[in-house]
mmCIF file of C-alpha atoms in Angstrom:
data_model
loop_
_atom_site.group_PDB
_atom_site.id
_atom_site.type_symbol
_atom_site.label_atom_id
_atom_site.label_comp_id
_atom_site.label_asym_id
_atom_site.label_seq_id
_atom_site.Cartn_x
_atom_site.Cartn_y
_atom_site.Cartn_z
ATOM 1 C CA MET A 629 29.451 3.341 27.375
ATOM 2 C CA ASP A 630 30.844 4.726 24.136
ATOM 3 C CA GLU A 631 29.235 2.816 21.257
ATOM 4 C CA ALA A 632 32.651 1.925 19.806
ATOM 5 C CA GLN A 633 33.485 0.238 23.136
ATOM 6 C CA HIS A 634 30.536 -2.142 22.888
ATOM 7 C CA PRO A 635 31.842 -5.748 22.780
ATOM 8 C CA TYR A 636 29.967 -6.458 19.545
ATOM 9 C CA TYR A 637 30.697 -3.159 17.801
ATOM 10 C CA GLY A 638 32.588 -5.017 15.057
ATOM 11 C CA CYS A 639 29.830 -7.615 14.557
ATOM 12 C CA LEU A 640 28.413 -7.358 11.033
ATOM 13 C CA CYS A 641 25.182 -9.077 12.050
ATOM 14 C CA LEU A 642 24.486 -6.720 14.954
ATOM 15 C CA ALA A 643 25.428 -3.620 12.976
ATOM 16 C CA SER A 644 23.305 -4.608 9.979
ATOM 17 C CA ARG A 645 20.313 -5.517 12.169
ATOM 18 C CA ARG A 646 20.552 -2.219 14.049
ATOM 19 C CA LEU A 647 20.672 -0.338 10.749
ATOM 20 C CA ALA A 648 17.767 -2.406 9.427
ATOM 21 C CA ARG A 649 15.615 -1.600 12.467
ATOM 22 C CA VAL A 650 16.214 2.153 12.212
ATOM 23 C CA VAL A 651 15.682 2.224 8.447
ATOM 24 C CA THR A 652 12.596 -0.014 8.680
ATOM 25 C CA GLN A 653 11.013 2.374 11.193
ATOM 26 C CA LEU A 654 11.558 5.288 8.789
ATOM 27 C CA TYR A 655 10.071 3.427 5.816
ATOM 28 C CA ASP A 656 7.115 2.170 7.889
ATOM 29 C CA GLU A 657 6.446 5.716 9.065
ATOM 30 C CA ALA A 658 6.628 7.056 5.495
ATOM 31 C CA LEU A 659 4.226 4.359 4.259
ATOM 32 C CA SER A 660 1.834 4.551 7.234
ATOM 33 C CA GLU A 661 -0.852 6.537 5.370
ATOM 34 C CA THR A 662 -1.156 3.682 2.863
ATOM 35 C CA GLY A 663 -1.570 1.090 5.627
ATOM 36 C CA LEU A 664 1.473 -0.822 4.357
ATOM 37 C CA LYS A 665 4.636 -1.838 6.164
ATOM 38 C CA ILE A 666 7.868 -1.850 4.163
ATOM 39 C CA THR A 667 7.840 -5.667 4.132
ATOM 40 C CA GLN A 668 4.351 -5.650 2.594
ATOM 41 C CA PHE A 669 5.414 -2.951 0.128
ATOM 42 C CA SER A 670 8.343 -5.109 -0.999
ATOM 43 C CA VAL A 671 6.086 -8.145 -1.469
ATOM 44 C CA LEU A 672 3.490 -6.102 -3.367
ATOM 45 C CA THR A 673 6.213 -4.601 -5.574
ATOM 46 C CA ALA A 674 7.787 -8.010 -6.241
ATOM 47 C CA LEU A 675 4.400 -9.455 -7.220
ATOM 48 C CA ASP A 676 3.634 -6.484 -9.441
ATOM 49 C CA GLN A 677 7.034 -6.578 -11.180
ATOM 50 C CA ALA A 678 7.281 -10.359 -11.581
ATOM 51 C CA PRO A 679 6.906 -11.751 -15.090
ATOM 52 C CA GLY A 680 3.627 -13.475 -15.840
ATOM 53 C CA GLU A 681 0.110 -12.792 -14.685
ATOM 54 C CA ALA A 682 0.373 -14.588 -11.328
ATOM 55 C CA PRO A 683 3.891 -15.497 -10.194
ATOM 56 C CA ARG A 684 4.630 -18.517 -8.023
ATOM 57 C CA LEU A 685 4.924 -17.657 -4.354
ATOM 58 C CA GLY A 686 8.100 -19.743 -4.157
ATOM 59 C CA ALA A 687 9.705 -17.583 -6.834
ATOM 60 C CA ILE A 688 8.695 -14.406 -4.981
ATOM 61 C CA ALA A 689 10.090 -15.711 -1.679
ATOM 62 C CA GLU A 690 13.338 -16.614 -3.429
ATOM 63 C CA ALA A 691 13.586 -13.224 -5.161
ATOM 64 C CA LEU A 692 13.151 -11.460 -1.813
ATOM 65 C CA ASP A 693 15.444 -13.853 0.114
ATOM 66 C CA MET A 694 12.492 -14.657 2.379
ATOM 67 C CA GLU A 695 11.456 -17.877 4.003
ATOM 68 C CA PRO A 696 8.123 -19.058 2.558
ATOM 69 C CA SER A 697 6.525 -18.742 6.018
ATOM 70 C CA SER A 698 7.633 -15.091 6.245
ATOM 71 C CA LEU A 699 6.159 -14.428 2.812
ATOM 72 C CA THR A 700 2.886 -16.013 3.926
ATOM 73 C CA ARG A 701 2.799 -13.757 7.017
ATOM 74 C CA SER A 702 3.442 -10.676 4.849
ATOM 75 C CA LEU A 703 0.754 -11.741 2.366
ATOM 76 C CA SER A 704 -2.001 -12.283 4.957
ATOM 77 C CA PRO A 705 -2.861 -8.599 5.542
ATOM 78 C CA LEU A 706 -2.562 -7.912 1.798
ATOM 79 C CA LEU A 707 -5.071 -10.678 1.093
ATOM 80 C CA ARG A 708 -7.437 -9.435 3.836
ATOM 81 C CA ARG A 709 -7.366 -5.907 2.376
ATOM 82 C CA GLY A 710 -8.040 -7.206 -1.121
ATOM 83 C CA LEU A 711 -4.701 -5.908 -2.439
ATOM 84 C CA VAL A 712 -3.589 -9.377 -3.526
ATOM 85 C CA GLU A 713 -5.510 -12.438 -4.616
ATOM 86 C CA LEU A 714 -4.387 -16.036 -4.800
ATOM 87 C CA ALA A 715 -4.498 -17.849 -8.105
ATOM 88 C CA SER A 716 -4.127 -21.461 -9.134
ATOM 89 C CA GLY A 717 -1.149 -22.666 -11.088
ATOM 90 C CA PRO A 718 -1.031 -25.496 -13.614
ATOM 91 C CA ASP A 719 -0.286 -27.771 -10.665
ATOM 92 C CA ARG A 720 -2.981 -27.355 -7.988
ATOM 93 C CA ARG A 721 -0.302 -27.622 -5.272
ATOM 94 C CA GLU A 722 1.451 -24.577 -6.703
ATOM 95 C CA ARG A 723 0.462 -21.323 -5.031
ATOM 96 C CA ARG A 724 0.431 -18.126 -7.050
ATOM 97 C CA ALA A 725 -0.658 -14.577 -6.332
ATOM 98 C CA ARG A 726 -1.391 -11.395 -8.218
ATOM 99 C CA VAL A 727 -1.916 -7.750 -7.330
ATOM 100 C CA THR A 728 -5.533 -6.593 -7.628
ATOM 101 C CA HIS A 729 -6.651 -3.259 -9.099
ATOM 102 C CA GLU A 730 -6.978 -1.904 -5.556
ATOM 103 C CA GLY A 731 -3.499 -3.246 -4.803
ATOM 104 C CA LYS A 732 -2.086 -1.372 -7.800
ATOM 105 C CA ARG A 733 -3.757 1.838 -6.595
ATOM 106 C CA VAL A 734 -2.312 1.475 -3.092
ATOM 107 C CA LEU A 735 1.066 0.484 -4.530
ATOM 108 C CA GLU A 736 1.142 3.662 -6.612
ATOM 109 C CA GLN A 737 0.469 5.782 -3.514
ATOM 110 C CA ALA A 738 3.058 3.852 -1.525
ATOM 111 C CA HIS A 739 5.634 4.179 -4.288
ATOM 112 C CA GLU A 740 5.405 7.987 -4.094
ATOM 113 C CA ARG A 741 6.042 7.855 -0.336
ATOM 114 C CA TRP A 742 8.832 5.306 -0.849
ATOM 115 C CA GLN A 743 10.537 7.650 -3.328
ATOM 116 C CA HIS A 744 10.275 10.466 -0.798
ATOM 117 C CA ILE A 745 11.930 8.495 2.022
ATOM 118 C CA GLN A 746 14.590 7.194 -0.393
ATOM 119 C CA ALA A 747 15.466 10.790 -1.292
ATOM 120 C CA ARG A 748 15.475 11.840 2.361
ATOM 121 C CA LEU A 749 17.807 9.011 3.338
ATOM 122 C CA ALA A 750 20.116 9.783 0.409
ATOM 123 C CA GLU A 751 20.239 13.383 1.617
ATOM 124 C CA ASP A 752 20.790 12.384 5.278
ATOM 125 C CA ILE A 753 23.547 9.884 4.459
ATOM 126 C CA GLY A 754 24.954 11.887 1.571
ATOM 127 C CA GLU A 755 24.147 11.009 -2.039
ATOM 128 C CA GLU A 756 27.523 9.419 -2.801
ATOM 129 C CA ASP A 757 27.688 7.436 0.459
ATOM 130 C CA PHE A 758 24.053 6.354 0.000
ATOM 131 C CA HIS A 759 24.873 4.788 -3.373
ATOM 132 C CA LYS A 760 28.124 3.294 -2.044
ATOM 133 C CA LEU A 761 26.240 1.762 0.884
ATOM 134 C CA LEU A 762 23.620 0.286 -1.446
ATOM 135 C CA ALA A 763 26.310 -1.127 -3.723
ATOM 136 C CA LEU A 764 28.221 -2.635 -0.772
ATOM 137 C CA LEU A 765 25.052 -4.200 0.634
ATOM 138 C CA HIS A 766 24.133 -5.766 -2.721
ATOM 139 C CA GLN A 767 27.700 -6.897 -3.377
ATOM 140 C CA GLY A 768 28.118 -8.332 0.129
ATOM 141 C CA ARG A 769 24.796 -10.191 -0.080
ATOM 142 C CA GLN A 770 25.747 -11.688 -3.440
ATOM 143 C CA ARG A 771 29.208 -12.771 -2.275
ATOM 144 C CA ILE A 772 27.835 -14.381 0.861
ATOM 145 C CA ALA A 773 25.082 -16.131 -1.123
ATOM 146 C CA ASP A 774 27.578 -17.371 -3.717
ATOM 147 C CA ARG A 775 29.911 -18.694 -1.031
ATOM 148 C CA SER A 776 27.043 -20.359 0.834
ATOM 149 C CA ALA A 777 25.879 -22.030 -2.381
ATOM 150 C CA ALA A 778 29.422 -23.233 -3.117
ATOM 151 C CA HIS A 779 29.700 -24.744 0.389
ATOM 152 C CA GLN A 780 26.395 -26.569 -0.033
ATOM 153 C CA GLU A 781 27.669 -28.207 -3.232
ATOM 154 C CA VAL A 782 30.817 -29.584 -1.564
ATOM 155 C CA PRO A 783 30.213 -32.937 0.161
ATOM 156 C CA GLN A 784 31.125 -32.878 3.852
ATOM 157 C CA PRO A 785 33.509 -35.602 5.175
#
């Protein structure tokens, strides 16, 4: 069957998930020598770039649009490898984490590989289309999030 004939060809969810799977495989392959998956790389980067010495895990999950349970699953191997350590917040119930020295070393190696796959994808897609696609993805995510937030504020009858 021609792909354009598929009954869900026009489904944004299916198309975006298919793209995500293919792109994820490429990033995971590029990062494989560091032992990181792209999801772990994004968590490590978010922790490293967050303001403060040890950001709240809730803030990191929110920044990455992740469910807290997904963040916990992504953190587990990072904790086991000693790339991240948990820290206490002012409130003992508050969970925080920080990147260790070893985590920063691995992150630096991973960042080089990430830059390489970014450049390859930009070349494969075409530099201009690559940046357009990124802009559309960010813009679409923001519009959907804004609309979802607006609907949550309106009381239902």
